[in-house]
Short mmCIF file of N, CA and C in Angstrom, two decimals:
data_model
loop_
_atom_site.label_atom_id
_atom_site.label_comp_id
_atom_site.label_asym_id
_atom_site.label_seq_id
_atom_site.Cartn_x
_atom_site.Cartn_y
_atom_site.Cartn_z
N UNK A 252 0.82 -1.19 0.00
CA UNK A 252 0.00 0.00 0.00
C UNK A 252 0.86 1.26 0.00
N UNK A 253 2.15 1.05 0.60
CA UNK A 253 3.15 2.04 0.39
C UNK A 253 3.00 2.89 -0.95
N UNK A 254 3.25 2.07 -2.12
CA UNK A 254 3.55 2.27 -3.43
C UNK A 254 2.27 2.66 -3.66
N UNK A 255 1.19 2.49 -3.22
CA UNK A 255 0.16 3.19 -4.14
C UNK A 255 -0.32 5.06 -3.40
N UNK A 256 0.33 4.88 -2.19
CA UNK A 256 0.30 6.13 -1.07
C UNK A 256 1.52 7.35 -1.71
N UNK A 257 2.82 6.33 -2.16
CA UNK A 257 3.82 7.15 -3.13
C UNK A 257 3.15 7.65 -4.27
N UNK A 258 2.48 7.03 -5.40
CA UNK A 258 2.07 7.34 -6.58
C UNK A 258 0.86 9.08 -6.14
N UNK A 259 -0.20 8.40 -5.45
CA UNK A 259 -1.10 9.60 -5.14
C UNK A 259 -0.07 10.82 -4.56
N UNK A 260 0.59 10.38 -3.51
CA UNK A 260 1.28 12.26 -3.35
C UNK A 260 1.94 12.80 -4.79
N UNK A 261 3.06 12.06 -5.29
CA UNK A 261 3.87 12.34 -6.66
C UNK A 261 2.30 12.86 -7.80
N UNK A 262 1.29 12.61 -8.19
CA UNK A 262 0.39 12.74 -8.37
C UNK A 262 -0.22 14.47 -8.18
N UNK A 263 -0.35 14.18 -6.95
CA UNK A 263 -0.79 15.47 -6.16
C UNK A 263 0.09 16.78 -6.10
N UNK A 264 1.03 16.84 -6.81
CA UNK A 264 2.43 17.87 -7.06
C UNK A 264 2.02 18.04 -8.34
N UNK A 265 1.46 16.94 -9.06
CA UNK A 265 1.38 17.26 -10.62
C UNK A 265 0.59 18.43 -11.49
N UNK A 266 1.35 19.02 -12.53
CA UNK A 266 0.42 20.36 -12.85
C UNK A 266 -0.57 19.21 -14.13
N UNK A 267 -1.21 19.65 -14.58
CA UNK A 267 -2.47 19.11 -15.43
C UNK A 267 -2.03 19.00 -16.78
N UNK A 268 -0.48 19.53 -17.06
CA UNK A 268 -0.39 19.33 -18.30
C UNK A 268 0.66 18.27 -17.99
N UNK A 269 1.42 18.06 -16.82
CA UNK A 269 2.22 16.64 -16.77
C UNK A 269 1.01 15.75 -16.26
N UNK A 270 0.51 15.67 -15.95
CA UNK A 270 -0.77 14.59 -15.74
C UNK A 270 -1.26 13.78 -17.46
N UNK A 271 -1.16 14.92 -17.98
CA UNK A 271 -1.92 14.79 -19.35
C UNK A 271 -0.75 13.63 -20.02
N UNK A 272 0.32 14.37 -19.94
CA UNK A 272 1.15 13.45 -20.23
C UNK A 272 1.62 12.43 -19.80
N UNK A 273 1.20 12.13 -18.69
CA UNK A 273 1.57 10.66 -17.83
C UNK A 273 0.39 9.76 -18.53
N UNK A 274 -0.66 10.52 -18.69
CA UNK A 274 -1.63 9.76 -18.91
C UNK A 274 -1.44 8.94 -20.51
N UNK A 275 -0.76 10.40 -21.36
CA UNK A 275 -0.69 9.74 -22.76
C UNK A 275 0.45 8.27 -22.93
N UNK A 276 1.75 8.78 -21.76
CA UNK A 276 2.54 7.54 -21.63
C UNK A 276 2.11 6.55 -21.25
N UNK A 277 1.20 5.95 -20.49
CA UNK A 277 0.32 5.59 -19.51
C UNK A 277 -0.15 4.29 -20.49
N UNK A 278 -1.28 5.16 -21.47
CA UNK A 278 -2.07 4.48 -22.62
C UNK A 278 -1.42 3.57 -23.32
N UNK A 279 0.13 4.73 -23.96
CA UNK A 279 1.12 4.34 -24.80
C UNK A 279 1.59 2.78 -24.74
N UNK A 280 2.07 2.84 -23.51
CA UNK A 280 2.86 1.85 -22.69
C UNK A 280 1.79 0.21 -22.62
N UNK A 281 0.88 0.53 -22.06
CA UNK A 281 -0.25 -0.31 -21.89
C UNK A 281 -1.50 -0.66 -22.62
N UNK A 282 -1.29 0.22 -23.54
CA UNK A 282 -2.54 -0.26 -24.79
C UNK A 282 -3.93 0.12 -24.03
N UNK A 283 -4.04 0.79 -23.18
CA UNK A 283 -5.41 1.19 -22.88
C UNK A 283 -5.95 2.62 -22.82
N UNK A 284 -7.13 2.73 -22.75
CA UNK A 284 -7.98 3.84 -22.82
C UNK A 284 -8.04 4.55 -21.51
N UNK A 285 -7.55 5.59 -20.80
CA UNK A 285 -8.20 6.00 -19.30
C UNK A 285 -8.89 7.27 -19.68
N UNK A 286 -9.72 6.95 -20.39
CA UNK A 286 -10.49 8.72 -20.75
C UNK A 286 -11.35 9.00 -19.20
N UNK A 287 -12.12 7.76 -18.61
CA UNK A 287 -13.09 8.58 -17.79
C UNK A 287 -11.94 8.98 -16.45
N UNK A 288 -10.99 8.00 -16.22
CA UNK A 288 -10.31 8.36 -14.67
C UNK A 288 -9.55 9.89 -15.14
N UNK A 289 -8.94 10.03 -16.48
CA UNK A 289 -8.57 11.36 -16.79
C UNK A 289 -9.14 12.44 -16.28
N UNK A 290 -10.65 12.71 -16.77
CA UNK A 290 -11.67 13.49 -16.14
C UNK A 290 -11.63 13.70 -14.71
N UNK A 291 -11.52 12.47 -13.87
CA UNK A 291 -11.48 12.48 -12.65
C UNK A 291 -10.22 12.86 -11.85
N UNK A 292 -9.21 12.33 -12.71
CA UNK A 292 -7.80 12.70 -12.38
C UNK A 292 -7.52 14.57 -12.42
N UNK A 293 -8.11 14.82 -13.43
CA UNK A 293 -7.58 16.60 -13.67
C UNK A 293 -8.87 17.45 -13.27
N UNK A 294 -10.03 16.64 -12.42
CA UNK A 294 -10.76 17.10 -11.62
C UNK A 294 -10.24 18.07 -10.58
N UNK A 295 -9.46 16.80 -9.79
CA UNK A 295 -8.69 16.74 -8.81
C UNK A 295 -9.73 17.17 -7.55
N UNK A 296 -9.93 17.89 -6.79
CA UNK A 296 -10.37 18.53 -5.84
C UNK A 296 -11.23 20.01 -6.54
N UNK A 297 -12.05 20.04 -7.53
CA UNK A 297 -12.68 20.47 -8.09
C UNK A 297 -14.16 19.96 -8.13
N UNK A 298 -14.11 18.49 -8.22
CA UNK A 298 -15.14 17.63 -8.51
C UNK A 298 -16.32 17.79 -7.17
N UNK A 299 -15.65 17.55 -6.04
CA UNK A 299 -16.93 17.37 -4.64
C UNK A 299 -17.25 19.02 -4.58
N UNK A 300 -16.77 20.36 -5.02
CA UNK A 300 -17.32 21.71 -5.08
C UNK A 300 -18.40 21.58 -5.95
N UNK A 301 -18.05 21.26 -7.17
CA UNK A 301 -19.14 20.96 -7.96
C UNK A 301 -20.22 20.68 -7.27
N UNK A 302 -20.07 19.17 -6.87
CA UNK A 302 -21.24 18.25 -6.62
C UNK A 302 -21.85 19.01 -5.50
N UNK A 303 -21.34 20.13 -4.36
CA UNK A 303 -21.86 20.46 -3.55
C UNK A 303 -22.71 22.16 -3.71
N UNK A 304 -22.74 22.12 -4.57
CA UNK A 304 -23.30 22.99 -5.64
C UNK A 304 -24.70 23.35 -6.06
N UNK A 305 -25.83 24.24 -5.21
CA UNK A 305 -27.18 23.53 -5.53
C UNK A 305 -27.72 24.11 -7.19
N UNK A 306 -28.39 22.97 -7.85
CA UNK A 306 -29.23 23.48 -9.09
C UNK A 306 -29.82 24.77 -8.87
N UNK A 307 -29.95 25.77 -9.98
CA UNK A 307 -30.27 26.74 -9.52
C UNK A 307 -31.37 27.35 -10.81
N UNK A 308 -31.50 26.07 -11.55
CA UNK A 308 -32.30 26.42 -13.19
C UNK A 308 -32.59 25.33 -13.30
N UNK A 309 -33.73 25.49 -13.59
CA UNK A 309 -34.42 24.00 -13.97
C UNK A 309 -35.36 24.14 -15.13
N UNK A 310 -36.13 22.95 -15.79
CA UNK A 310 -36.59 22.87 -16.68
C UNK A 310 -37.98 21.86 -16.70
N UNK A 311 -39.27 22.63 -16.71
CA UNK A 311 -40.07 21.92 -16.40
C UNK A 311 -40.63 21.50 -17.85
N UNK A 312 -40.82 19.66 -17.89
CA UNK A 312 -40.96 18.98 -18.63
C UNK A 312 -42.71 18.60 -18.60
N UNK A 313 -42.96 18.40 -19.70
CA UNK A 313 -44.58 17.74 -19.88
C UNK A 313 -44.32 16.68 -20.50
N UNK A 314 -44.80 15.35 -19.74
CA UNK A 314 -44.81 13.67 -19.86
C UNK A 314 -45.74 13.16 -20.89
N UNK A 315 -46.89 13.50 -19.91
CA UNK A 315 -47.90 13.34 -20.65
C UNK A 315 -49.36 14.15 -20.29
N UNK A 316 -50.63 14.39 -21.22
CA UNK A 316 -51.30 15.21 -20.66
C UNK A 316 -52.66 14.97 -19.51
N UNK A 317 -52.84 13.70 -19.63
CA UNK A 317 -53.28 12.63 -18.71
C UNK A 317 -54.56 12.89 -19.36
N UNK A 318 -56.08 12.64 -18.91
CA UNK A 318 -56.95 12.52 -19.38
C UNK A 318 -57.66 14.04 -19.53
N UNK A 319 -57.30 14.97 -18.79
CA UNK A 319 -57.68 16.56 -18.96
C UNK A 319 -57.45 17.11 -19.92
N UNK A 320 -56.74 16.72 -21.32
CA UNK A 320 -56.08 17.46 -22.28
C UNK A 320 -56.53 18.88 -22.34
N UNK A 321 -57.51 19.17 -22.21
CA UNK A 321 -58.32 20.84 -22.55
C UNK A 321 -57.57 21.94 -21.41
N UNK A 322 -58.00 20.92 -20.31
CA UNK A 322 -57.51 21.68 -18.77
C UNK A 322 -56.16 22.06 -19.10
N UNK A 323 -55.41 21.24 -19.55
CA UNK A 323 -53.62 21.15 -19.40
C UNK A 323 -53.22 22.31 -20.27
N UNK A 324 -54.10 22.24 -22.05
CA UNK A 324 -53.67 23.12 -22.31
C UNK A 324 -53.94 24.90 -21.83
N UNK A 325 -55.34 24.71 -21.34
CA UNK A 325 -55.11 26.27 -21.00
C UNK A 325 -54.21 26.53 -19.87
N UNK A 326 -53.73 25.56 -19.07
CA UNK A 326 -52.75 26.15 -18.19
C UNK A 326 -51.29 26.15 -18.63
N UNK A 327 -51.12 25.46 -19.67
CA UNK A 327 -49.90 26.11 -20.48
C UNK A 327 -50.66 27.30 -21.13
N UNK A 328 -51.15 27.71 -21.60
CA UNK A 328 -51.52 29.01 -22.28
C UNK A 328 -51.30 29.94 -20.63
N UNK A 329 -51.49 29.72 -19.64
CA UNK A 329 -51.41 30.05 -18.57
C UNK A 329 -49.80 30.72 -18.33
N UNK A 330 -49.39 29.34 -18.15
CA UNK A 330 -47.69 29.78 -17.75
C UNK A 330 -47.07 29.95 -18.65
N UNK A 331 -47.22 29.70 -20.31
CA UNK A 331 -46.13 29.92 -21.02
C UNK A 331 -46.68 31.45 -22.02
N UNK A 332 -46.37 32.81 -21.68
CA UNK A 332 -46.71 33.56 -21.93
C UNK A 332 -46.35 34.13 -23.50
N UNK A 333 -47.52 34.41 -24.20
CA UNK A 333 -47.48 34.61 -25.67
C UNK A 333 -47.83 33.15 -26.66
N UNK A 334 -48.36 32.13 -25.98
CA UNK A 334 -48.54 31.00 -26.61
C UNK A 334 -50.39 31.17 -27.24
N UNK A 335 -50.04 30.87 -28.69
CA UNK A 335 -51.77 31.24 -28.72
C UNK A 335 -52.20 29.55 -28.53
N UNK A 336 -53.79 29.14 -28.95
CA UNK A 336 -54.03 28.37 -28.29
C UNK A 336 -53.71 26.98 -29.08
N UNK A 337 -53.42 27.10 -30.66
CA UNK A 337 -52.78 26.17 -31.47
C UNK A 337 -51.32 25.68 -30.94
N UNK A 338 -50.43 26.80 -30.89
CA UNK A 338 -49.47 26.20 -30.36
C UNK A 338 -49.22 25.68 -28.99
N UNK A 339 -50.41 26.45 -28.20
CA UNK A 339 -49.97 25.29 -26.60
C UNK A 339 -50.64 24.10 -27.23
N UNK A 340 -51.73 23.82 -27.64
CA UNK A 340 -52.13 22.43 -28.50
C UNK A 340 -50.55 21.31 -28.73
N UNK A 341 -50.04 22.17 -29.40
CA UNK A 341 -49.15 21.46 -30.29
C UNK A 341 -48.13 20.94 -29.14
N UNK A 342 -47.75 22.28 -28.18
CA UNK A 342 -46.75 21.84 -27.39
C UNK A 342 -47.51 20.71 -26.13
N UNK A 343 -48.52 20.70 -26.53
CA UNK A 343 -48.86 19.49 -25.17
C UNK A 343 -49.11 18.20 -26.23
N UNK A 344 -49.17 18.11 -27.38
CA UNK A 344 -49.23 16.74 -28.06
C UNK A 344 -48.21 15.82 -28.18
N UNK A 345 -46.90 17.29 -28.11
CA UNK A 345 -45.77 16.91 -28.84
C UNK A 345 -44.93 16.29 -27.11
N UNK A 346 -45.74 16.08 -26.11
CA UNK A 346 -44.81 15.43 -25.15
C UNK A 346 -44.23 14.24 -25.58
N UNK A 347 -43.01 14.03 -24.83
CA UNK A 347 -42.67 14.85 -24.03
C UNK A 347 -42.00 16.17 -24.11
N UNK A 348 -41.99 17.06 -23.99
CA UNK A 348 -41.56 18.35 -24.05
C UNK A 348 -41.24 19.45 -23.32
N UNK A 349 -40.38 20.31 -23.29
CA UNK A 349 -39.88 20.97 -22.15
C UNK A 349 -41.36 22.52 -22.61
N UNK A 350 -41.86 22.48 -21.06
CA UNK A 350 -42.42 24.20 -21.43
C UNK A 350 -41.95 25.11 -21.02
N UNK A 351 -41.40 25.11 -19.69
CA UNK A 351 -40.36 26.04 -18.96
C UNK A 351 -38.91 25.67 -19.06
N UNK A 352 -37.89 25.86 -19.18
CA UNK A 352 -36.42 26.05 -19.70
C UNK A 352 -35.90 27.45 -18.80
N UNK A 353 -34.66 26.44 -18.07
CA UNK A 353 -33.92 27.82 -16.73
C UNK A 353 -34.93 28.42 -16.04
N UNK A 354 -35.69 27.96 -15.67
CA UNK A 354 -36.11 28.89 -14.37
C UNK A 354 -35.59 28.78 -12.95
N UNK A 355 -36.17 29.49 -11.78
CA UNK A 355 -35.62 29.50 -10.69
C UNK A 355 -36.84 28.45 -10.40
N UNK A 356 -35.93 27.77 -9.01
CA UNK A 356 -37.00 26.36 -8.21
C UNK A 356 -38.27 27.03 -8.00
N UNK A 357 -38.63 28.20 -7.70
CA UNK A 357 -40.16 28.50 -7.65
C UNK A 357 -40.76 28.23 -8.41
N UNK A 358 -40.30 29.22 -9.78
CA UNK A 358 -41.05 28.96 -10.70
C UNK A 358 -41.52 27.64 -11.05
N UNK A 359 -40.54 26.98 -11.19
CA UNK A 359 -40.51 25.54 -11.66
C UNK A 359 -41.62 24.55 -10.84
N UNK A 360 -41.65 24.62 -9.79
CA UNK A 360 -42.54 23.98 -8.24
C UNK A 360 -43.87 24.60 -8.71
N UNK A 361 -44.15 25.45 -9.24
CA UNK A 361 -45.44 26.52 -9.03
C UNK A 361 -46.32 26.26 -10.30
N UNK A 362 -45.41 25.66 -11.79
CA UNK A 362 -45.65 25.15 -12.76
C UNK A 362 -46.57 24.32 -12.47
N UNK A 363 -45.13 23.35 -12.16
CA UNK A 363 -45.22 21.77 -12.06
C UNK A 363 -46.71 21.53 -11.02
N UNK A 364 -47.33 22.21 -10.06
CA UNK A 364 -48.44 22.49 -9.22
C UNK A 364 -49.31 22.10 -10.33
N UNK A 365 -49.13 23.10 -10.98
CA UNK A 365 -50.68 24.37 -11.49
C UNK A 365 -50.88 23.13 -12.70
N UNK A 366 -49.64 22.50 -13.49
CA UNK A 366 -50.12 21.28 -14.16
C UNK A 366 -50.27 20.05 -13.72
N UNK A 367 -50.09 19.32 -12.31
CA UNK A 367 -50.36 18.92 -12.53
C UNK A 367 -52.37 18.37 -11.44
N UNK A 368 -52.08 19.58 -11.19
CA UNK A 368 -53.70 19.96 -10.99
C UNK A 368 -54.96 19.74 -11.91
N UNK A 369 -54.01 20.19 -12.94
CA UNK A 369 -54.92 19.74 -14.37
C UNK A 369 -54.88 18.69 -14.64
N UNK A 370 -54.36 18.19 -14.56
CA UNK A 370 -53.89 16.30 -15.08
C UNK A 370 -53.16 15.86 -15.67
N UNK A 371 -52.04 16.91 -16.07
CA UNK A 371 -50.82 16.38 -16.43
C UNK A 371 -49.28 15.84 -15.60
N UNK A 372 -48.95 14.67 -16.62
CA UNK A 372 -47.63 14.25 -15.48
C UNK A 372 -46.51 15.35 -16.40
N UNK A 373 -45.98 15.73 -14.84
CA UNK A 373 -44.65 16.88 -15.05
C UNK A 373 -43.30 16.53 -14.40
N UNK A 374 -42.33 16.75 -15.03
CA UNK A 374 -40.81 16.44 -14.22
C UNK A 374 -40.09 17.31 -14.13
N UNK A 375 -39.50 18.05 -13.19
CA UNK A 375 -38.81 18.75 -13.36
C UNK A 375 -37.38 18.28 -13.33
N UNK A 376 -36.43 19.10 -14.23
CA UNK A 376 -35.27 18.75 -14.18
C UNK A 376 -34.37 19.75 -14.20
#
């Protein structure tokens, strides 16, 4: 375990463009692919900031319109502002489909409510 405790510090000194290149010798030497540990490798201590990171835009999706179709669409004519009533038609046939794109979690929660009150299944993502 020594030797693998040596490799990670020697590692941990490394700038990202000798990494890059350990990695290409690495491949060279051994005939293999390390594309995903690469990613993870020149992460480094970048990766768990990320992950601790809250969503801050979301995108509320229409599944399906469940048996209300009429209801669903006027409440997209509702939330998606400037939609006449052909095209919320269209955009509730054409699920699955995004109607909201980047909003803040309210918005998105307040949507996802108001449709699926009407009878549509909604996901936000």
């Amino acid at each position: 375990m020594a030797n693998v405790d040596e490799l990670l510090e020697t590692f941990s000194g490394m700038t990202l463009l000798e990494l890059s290149e350990f990695v290409k010798a690495f491949e060279d030497k051994f005939e293999v692919t390390a594309a995903a540990p690469v990613a993870v490798a020149a992460a480094g201590g970048a990766a768990p900031v990320e992950a601790a990171e809250e969503q801050d835009e979301f995108d509320v999706v229409i599944e399906s319109a469940g048996d209300k179709k009429i209801q669903v669409i006027k409440v997209v004519r509702e939330i998606v502002s400037g939609l006449g009533l052909k095209e919320a038609k269209d955009l509730v046939e054409s699920a699955p489909k995004a109607i909201l794109e980047k909003v803040n979690k309210e918005a998105a929660e307040a949507a996802k409510a108001k449709l699926e009150e009407a009878g549509a299944k909604i996901t936000v993502k």
